[in-house]
Short mmCIF file of C-alpha atoms and ligand atoms in Angstrom, two decimals:
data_model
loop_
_atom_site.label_atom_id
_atom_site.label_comp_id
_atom_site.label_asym_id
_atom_site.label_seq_id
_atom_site.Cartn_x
_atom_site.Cartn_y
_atom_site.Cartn_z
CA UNK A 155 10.89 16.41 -50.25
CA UNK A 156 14.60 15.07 -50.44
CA UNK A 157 15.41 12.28 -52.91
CA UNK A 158 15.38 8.83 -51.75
CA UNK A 159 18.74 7.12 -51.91
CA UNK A 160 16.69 3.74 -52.46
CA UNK A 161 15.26 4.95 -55.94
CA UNK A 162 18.37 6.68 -57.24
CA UNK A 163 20.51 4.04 -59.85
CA UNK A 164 24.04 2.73 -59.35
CA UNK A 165 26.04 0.90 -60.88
CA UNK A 166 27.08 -3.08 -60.95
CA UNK A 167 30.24 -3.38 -63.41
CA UNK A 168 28.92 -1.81 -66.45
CA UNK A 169 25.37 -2.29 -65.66
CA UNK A 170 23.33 0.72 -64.49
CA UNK A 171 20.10 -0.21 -62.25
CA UNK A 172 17.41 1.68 -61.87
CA UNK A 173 17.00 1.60 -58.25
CA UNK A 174 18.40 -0.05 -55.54
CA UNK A 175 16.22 -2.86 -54.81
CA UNK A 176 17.58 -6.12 -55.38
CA UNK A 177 15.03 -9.21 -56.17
CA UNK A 178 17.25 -12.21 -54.22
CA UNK A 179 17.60 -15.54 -55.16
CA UNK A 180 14.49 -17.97 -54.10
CA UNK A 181 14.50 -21.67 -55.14
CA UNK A 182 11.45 -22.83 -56.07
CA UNK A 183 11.46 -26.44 -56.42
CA UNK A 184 9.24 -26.62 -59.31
CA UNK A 185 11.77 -27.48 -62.32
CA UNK A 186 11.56 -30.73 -63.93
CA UNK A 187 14.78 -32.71 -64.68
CA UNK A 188 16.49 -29.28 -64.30
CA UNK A 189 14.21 -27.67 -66.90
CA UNK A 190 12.07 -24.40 -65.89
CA UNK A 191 8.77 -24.99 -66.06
CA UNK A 192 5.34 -22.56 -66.38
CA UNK A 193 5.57 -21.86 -62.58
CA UNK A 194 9.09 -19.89 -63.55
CA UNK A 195 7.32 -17.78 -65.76
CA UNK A 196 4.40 -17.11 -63.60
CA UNK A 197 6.81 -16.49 -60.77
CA UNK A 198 9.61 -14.69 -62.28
CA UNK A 199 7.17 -12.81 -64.66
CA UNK A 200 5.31 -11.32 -61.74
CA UNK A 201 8.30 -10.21 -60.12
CA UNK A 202 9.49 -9.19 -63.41
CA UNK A 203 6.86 -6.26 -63.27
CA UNK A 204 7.45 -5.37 -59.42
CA UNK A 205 9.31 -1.81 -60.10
CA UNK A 206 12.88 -3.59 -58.41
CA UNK A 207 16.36 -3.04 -59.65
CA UNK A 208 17.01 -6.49 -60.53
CA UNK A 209 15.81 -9.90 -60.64
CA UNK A 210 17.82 -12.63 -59.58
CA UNK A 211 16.87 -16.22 -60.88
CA UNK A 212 17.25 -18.68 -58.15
CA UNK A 213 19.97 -21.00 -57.20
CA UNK A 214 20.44 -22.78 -60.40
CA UNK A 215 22.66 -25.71 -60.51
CA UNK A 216 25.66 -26.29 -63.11
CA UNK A 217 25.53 -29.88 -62.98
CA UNK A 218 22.59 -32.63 -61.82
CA UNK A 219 24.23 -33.93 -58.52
CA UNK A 220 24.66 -30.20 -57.58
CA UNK A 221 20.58 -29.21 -57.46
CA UNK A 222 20.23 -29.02 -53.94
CA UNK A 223 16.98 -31.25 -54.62
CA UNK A 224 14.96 -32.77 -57.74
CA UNK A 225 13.21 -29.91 -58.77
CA UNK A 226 15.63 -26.99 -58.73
CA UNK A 227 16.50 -25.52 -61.91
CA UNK A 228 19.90 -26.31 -63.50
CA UNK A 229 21.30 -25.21 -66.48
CA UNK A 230 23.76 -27.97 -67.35
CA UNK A 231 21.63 -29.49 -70.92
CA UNK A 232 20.62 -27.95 -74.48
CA UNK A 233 17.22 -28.92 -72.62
CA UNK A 234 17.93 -26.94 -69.78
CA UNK A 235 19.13 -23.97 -71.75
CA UNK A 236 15.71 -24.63 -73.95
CA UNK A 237 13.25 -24.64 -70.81
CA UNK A 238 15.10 -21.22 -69.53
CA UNK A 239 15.46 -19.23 -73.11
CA UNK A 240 11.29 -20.07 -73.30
CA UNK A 241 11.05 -18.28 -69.74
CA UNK A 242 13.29 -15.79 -70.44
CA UNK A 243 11.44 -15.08 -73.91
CA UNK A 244 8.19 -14.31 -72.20
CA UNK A 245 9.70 -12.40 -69.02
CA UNK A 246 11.99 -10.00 -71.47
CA UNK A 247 8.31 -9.35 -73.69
CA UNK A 248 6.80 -7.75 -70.62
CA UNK A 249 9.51 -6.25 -68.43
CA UNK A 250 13.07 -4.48 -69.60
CA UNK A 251 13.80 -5.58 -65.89
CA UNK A 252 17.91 -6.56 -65.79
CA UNK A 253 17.82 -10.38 -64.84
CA UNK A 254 20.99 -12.00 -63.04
CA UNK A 255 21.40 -16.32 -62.30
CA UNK A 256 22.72 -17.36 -59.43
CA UNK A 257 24.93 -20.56 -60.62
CA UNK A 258 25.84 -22.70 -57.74
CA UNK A 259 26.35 -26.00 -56.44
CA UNK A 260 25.04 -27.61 -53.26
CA UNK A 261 27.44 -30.27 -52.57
CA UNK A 262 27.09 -32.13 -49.69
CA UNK A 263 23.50 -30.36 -49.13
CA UNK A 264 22.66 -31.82 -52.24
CA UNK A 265 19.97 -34.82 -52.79
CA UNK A 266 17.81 -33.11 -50.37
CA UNK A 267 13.44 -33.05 -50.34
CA UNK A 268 11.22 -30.49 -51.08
CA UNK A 269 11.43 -27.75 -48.03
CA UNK A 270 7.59 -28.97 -48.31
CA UNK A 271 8.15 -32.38 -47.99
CA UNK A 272 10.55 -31.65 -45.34
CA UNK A 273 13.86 -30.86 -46.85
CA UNK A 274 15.97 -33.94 -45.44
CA UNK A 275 18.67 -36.17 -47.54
CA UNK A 276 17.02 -38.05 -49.38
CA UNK A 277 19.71 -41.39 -49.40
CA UNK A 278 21.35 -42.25 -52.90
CA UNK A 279 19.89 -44.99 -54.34
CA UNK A 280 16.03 -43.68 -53.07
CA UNK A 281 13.77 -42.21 -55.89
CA UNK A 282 15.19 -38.48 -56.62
CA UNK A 283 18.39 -38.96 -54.57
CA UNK A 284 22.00 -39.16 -55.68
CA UNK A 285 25.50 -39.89 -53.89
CA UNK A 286 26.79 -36.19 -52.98
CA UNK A 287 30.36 -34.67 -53.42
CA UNK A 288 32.05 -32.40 -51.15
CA UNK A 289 35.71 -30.96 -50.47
CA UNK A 290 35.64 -33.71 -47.51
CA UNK A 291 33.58 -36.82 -46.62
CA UNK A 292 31.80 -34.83 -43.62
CA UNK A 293 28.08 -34.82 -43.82
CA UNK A 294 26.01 -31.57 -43.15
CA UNK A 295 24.30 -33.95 -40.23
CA UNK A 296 25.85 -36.93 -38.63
CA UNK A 297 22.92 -39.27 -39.62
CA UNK A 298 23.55 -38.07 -43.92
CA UNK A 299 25.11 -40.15 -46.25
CA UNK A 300 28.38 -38.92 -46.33
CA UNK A 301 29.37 -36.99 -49.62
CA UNK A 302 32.51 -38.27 -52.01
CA UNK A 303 35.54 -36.06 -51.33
CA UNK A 304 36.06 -34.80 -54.94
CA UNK A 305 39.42 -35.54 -56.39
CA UNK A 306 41.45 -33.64 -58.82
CA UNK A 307 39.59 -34.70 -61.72
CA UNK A 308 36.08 -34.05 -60.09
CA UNK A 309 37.11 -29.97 -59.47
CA UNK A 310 37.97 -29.83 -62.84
CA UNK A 311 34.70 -31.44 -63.85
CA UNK A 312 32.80 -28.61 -61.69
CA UNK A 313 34.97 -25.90 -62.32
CA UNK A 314 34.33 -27.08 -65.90
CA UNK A 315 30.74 -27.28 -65.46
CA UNK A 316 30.70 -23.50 -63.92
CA UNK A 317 32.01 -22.18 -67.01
CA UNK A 318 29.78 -23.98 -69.69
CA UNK A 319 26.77 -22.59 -67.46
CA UNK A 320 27.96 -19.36 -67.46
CA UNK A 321 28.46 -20.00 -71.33
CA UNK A 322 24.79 -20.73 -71.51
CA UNK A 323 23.99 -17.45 -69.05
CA UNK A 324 25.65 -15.31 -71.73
CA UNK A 325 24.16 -17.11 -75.05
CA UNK A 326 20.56 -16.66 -72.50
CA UNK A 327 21.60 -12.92 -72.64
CA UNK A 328 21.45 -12.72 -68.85
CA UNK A 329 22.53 -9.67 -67.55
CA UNK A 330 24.91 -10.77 -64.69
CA UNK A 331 25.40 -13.90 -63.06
CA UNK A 332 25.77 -14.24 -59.48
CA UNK A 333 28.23 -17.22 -58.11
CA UNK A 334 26.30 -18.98 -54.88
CA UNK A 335 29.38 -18.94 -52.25
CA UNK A 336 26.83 -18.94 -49.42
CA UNK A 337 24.45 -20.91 -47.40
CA UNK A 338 26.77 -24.08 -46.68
CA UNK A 339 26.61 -25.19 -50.18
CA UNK A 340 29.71 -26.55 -52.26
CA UNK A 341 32.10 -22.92 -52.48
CA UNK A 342 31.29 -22.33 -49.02
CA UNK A 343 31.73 -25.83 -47.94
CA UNK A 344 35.65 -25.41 -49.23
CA UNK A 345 35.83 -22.14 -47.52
CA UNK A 346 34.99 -23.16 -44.04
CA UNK A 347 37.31 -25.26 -42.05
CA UNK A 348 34.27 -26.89 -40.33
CA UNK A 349 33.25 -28.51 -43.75
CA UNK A 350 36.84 -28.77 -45.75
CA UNK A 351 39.31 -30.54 -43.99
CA UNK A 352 41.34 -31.69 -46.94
CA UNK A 353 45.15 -31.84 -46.88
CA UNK A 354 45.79 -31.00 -49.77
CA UNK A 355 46.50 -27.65 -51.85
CA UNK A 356 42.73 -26.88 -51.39
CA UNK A 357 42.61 -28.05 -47.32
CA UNK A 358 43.93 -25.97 -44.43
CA UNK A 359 45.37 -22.00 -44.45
CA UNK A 360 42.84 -19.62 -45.56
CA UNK A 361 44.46 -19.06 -48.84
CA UNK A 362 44.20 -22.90 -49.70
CA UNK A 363 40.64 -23.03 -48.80
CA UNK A 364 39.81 -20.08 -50.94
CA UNK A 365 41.43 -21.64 -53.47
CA UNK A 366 38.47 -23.56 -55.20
CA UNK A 367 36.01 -20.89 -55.12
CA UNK A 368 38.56 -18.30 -56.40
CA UNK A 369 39.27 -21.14 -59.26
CA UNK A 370 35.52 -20.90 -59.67
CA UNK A 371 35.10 -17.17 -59.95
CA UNK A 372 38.28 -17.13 -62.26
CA UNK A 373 36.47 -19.72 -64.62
CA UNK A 374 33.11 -17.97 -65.11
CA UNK A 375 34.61 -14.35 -65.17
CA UNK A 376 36.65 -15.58 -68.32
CA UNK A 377 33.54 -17.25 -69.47
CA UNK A 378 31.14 -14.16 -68.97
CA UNK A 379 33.60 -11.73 -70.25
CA UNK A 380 31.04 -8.97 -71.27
CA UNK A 381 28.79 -8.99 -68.11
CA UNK A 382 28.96 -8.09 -64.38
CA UNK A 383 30.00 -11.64 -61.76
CA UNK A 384 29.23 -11.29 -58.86
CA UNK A 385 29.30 -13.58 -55.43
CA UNK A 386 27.14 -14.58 -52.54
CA UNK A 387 28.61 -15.35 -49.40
CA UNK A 388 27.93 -16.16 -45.90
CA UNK A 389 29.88 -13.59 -43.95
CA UNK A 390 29.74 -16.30 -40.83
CA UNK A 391 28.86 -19.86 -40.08
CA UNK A 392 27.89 -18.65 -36.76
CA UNK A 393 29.81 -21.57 -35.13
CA UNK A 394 32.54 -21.92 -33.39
CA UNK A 395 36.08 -22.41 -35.32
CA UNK A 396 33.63 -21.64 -38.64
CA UNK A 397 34.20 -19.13 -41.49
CA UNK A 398 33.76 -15.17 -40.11
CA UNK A 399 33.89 -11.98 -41.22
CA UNK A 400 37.45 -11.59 -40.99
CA UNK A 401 38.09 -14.26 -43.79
CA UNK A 402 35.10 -12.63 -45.59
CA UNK A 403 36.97 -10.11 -46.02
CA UNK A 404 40.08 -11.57 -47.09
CA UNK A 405 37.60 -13.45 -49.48
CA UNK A 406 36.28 -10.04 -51.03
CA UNK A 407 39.59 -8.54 -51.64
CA UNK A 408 40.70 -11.66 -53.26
CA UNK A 409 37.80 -11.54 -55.39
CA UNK A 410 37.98 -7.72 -55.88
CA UNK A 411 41.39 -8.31 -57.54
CA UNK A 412 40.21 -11.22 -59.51
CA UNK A 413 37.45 -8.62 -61.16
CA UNK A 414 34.74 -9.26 -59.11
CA UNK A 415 31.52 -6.38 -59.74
CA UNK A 416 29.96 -6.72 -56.09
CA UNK A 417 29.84 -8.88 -53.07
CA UNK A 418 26.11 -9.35 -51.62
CA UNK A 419 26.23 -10.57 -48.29
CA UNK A 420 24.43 -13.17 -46.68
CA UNK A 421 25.52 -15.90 -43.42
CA UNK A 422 25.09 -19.12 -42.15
CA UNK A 423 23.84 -22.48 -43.31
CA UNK A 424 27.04 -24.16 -43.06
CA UNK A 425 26.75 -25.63 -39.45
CA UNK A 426 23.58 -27.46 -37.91
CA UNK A 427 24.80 -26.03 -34.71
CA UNK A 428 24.40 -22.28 -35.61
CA UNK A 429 23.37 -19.56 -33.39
CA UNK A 430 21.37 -16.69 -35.14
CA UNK A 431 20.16 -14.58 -33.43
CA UNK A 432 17.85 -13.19 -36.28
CA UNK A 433 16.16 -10.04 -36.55
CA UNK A 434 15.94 -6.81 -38.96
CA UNK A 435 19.03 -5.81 -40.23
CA UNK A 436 20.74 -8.89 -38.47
CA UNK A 437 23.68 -9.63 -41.36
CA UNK A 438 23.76 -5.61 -42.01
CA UNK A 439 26.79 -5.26 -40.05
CA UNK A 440 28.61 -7.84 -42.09
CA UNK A 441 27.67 -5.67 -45.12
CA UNK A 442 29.32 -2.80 -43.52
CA UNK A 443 32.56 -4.95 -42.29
CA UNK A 444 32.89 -6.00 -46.01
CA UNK A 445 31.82 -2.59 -47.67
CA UNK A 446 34.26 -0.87 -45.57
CA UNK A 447 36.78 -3.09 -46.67
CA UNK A 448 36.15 -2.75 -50.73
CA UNK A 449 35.59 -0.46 -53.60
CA UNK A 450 33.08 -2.34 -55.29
CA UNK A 451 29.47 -2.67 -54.32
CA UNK A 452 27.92 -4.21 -51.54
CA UNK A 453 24.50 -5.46 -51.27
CA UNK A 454 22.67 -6.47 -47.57
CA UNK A 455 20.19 -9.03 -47.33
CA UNK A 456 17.81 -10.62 -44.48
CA UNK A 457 15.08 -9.23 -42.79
CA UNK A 458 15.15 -6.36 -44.63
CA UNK A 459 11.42 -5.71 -44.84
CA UNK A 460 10.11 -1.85 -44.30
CA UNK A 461 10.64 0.99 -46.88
CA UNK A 462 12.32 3.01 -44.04
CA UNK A 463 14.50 0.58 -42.78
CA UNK A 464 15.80 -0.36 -46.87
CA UNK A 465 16.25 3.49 -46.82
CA UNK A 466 18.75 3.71 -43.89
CA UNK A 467 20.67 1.11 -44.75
CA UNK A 468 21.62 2.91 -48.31
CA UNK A 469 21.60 6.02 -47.09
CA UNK A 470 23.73 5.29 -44.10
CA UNK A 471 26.19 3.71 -46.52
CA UNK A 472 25.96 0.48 -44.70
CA UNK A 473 25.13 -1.18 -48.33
CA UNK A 474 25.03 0.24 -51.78
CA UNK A 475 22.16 -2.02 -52.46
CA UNK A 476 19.30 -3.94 -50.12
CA UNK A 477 18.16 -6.89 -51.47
CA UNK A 478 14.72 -8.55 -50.85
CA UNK A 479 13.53 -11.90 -50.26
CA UNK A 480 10.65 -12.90 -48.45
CA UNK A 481 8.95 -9.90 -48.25
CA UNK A 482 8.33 -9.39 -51.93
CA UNK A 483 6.80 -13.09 -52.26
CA UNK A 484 4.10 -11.49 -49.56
CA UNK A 485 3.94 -8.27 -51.49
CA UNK A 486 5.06 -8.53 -54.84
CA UNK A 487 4.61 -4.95 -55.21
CA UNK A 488 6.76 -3.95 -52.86
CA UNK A 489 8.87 -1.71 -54.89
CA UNK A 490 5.91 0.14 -56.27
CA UNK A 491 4.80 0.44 -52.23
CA UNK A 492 8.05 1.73 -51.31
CA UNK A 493 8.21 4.27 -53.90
CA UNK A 494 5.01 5.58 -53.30
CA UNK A 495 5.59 5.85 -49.83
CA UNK A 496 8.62 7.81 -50.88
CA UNK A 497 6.83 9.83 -53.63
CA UNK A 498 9.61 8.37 -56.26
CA UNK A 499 8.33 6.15 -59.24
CA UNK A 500 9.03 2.67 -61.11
CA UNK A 501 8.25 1.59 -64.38
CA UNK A 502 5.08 -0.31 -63.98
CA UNK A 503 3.26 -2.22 -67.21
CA UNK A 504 0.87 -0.49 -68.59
CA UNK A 505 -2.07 -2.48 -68.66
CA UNK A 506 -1.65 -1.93 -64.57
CA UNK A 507 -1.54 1.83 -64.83
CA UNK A 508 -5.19 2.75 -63.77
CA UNK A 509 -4.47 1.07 -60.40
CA UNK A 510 -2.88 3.70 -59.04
CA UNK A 511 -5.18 4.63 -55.89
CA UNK A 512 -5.01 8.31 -57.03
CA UNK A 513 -6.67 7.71 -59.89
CA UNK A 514 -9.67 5.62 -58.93
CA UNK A 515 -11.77 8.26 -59.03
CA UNK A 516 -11.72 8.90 -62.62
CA UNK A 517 -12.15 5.24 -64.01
CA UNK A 518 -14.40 5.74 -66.88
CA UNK A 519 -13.67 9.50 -67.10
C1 FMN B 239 11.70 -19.51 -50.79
C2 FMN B 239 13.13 -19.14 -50.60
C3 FMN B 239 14.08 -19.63 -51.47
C4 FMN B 239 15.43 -19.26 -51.34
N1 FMN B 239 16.34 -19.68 -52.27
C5 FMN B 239 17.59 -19.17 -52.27
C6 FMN B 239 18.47 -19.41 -53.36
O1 FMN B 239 18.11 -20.00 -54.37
N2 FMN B 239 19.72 -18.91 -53.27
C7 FMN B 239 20.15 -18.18 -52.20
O2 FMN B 239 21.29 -17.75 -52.16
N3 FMN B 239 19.30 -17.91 -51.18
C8 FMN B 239 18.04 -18.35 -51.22
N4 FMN B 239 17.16 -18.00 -50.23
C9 FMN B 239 17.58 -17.00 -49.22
C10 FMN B 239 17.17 -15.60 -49.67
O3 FMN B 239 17.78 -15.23 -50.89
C11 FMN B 239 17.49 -14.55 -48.59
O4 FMN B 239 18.88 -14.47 -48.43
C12 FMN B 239 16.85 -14.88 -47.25
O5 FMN B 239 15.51 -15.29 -47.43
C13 FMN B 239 16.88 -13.68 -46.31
O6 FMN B 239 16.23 -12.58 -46.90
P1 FMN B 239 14.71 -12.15 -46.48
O7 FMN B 239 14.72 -11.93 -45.00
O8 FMN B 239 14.45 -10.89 -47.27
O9 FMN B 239 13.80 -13.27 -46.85
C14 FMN B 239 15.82 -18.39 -50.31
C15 FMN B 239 14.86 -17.92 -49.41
C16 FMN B 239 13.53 -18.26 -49.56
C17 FMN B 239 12.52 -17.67 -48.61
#
């Protein structure tokens, strides 16, 4: 049987993964002023132990106004820092899994509900919601509080607070961090002209409205010196006169030259009047756009659920890497599924090693 591509390792910056299966970022609302609590390490643990490449921590937030709601995780405290070393502690005693952050902030989509509770703004002022800041004072919907348009001093405060958190991410021992560029939140929000309409050095041609998140990237690279950065974009806003792949692109090889260790490529969430037209694979061809544009690595995203269909898109070369969101909530084992399926292996814990169905026979034996 030939080798599957998914289960051979590559290489992010210095960092060799196992495999090729990437675990994506996934809020889970459940944090308490910022802090991780036991659902982290019940949820991270378990994916912890799920054979993938890499674990990515969700969306965490560098500074309080930039949690998209009340309970996502932040790392912005010494209590923060705490909560997450305490998670980390009892992740890293049962898995050798590499674990990456993604540090972000969700700007004008911050100050939002639960997605449970129905995920709306909640107004500043209400119990758990804050005034938001944004490149302009445009709100994601017309009937939001609009967001403060941050002045000079408040993009030094958040390029600031990027830094310290990645500070914390290296002290934490993380293995790389990934910056959040995607989804509509604050990074993307100055990339796209529907959300930044400034006039300023960071308003307007392409290069001025990459100038923020590039100012961003440059901040936690220097801060994370010893570990790969990577960044998470939306290749599209799927809206007219929006952000697209062609500025993507431009993005990447900005970021490339900046030292960037891999792009992983997501779209949307910018525009309430977006047009997916979602299916499997449906942001692979973005990957390819961008992969064929860079030397570093390239990870696809969305939809990506069957063993066969993550195998194509590595082996094809469309991505280096797939990564995996919703489908490895509903299977956790994934990973282990795929490479069985594949007759490869992952490392799997030990006290789970009599599971395997080939050896059911033989329990007691
Ligand atoms: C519960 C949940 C939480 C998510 N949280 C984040 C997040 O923190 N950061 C992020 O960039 N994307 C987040 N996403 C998007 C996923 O990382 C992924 O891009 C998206 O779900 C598409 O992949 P999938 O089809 O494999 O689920 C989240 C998705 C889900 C389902």
């Amino acid at each position: 049987m030939s080798k599957s591509k998914l289960f051979s390792p590559v290489s992010i910056g210095g960092m060799t993964l196992k495999n090729r299966i990437v675990i994506a970022p996934m809020c889970q609302y459940s944090a308490e002023d910022g802090k991780m609590t036991d659902w982290h390490l019940i949820h991270l643990g378990m994916l912890a132990n799920s054979g993938a490449g890499i674990l990515t921590i969700e969306a965490t937030a560098v500074t309080p106004e930039g949690r998209i709601s009340y309970g996502d995780v932040g790392l912005y405290s010494d209590e923060c820092e705490a909560a997450m070393h305490r998670t980390l502690e009892g992740v890293r005693r049962w898995s050798d899994m590499p674990i990456a952050i993604q540090l972000g902030h969700a700007g004008r989509k911050a100050s939002s509900d639960l997605p449970w509770k129905g995920g709306g703004q909640i107004a500043p002022g209400a119990v758990n919601g804050w005034k938001t800041e944004a490149p302009s004072a445009v709100p994601f919907k017309a009937e939001y509080d609009a967001p403060a348009a941050l002045d000079r001093d408040g993009l030094k405060r958040i390029r600031t607070a990027f830094a310290d958190a990645a500070r914390r991410a290296a002290r934490l021992d993380l293995d790389a961090v990934q910056i959040h560029g995607a989804h509509g939140y604050l990074l993307h929000q100055f990339l796209s002209p529907l959300s930044n309409q400034r006039t300023d050095e960071y308003g307007g041609s392409l290069e001025n409205r990459m100038r923020f998140p590039l100012e961003v990237f440059e901040s936690v690279r220097e801060a994370f010196s010893q570990s790969p950065v990577t960044m998470r974009v939306s290749a599209t806003d799927w809206a007219p006169g929006g952000w697209d792949v062609e500025q993507t692109i431009a993005f990447a090889h900005a970021l490339e030259k900046r030292g960037c260790d891999a792009m992983h490529v997501s779209s949307g969430g910018l525009a309430v009047d977006q047009q997916i037209a979602v299916g499997p694979n449906y942001q692979v061809p973005f990957a390819r756009q961008i992969k064929a544009a860079v030397e570093i690595p390239v990870i696809a995203v969305g939809l990506i659920t069957e063993f066969e269909q993550a195998e194509a898109i590595v082996s094809t070369g469309d991505a280096d890497l797939v990564a995996v969101a919703r489908a490895i909530l509903y299977d956790p084992r994934w990973p282990w599924h795929a490479a069985a399926h594949f007759g490869e292996t992952v490392q799997a814990a030990d006290q789970y090693l009599r599971c395997q169905p080939r050896q059911f026979r033989n329990l007691f034996g």
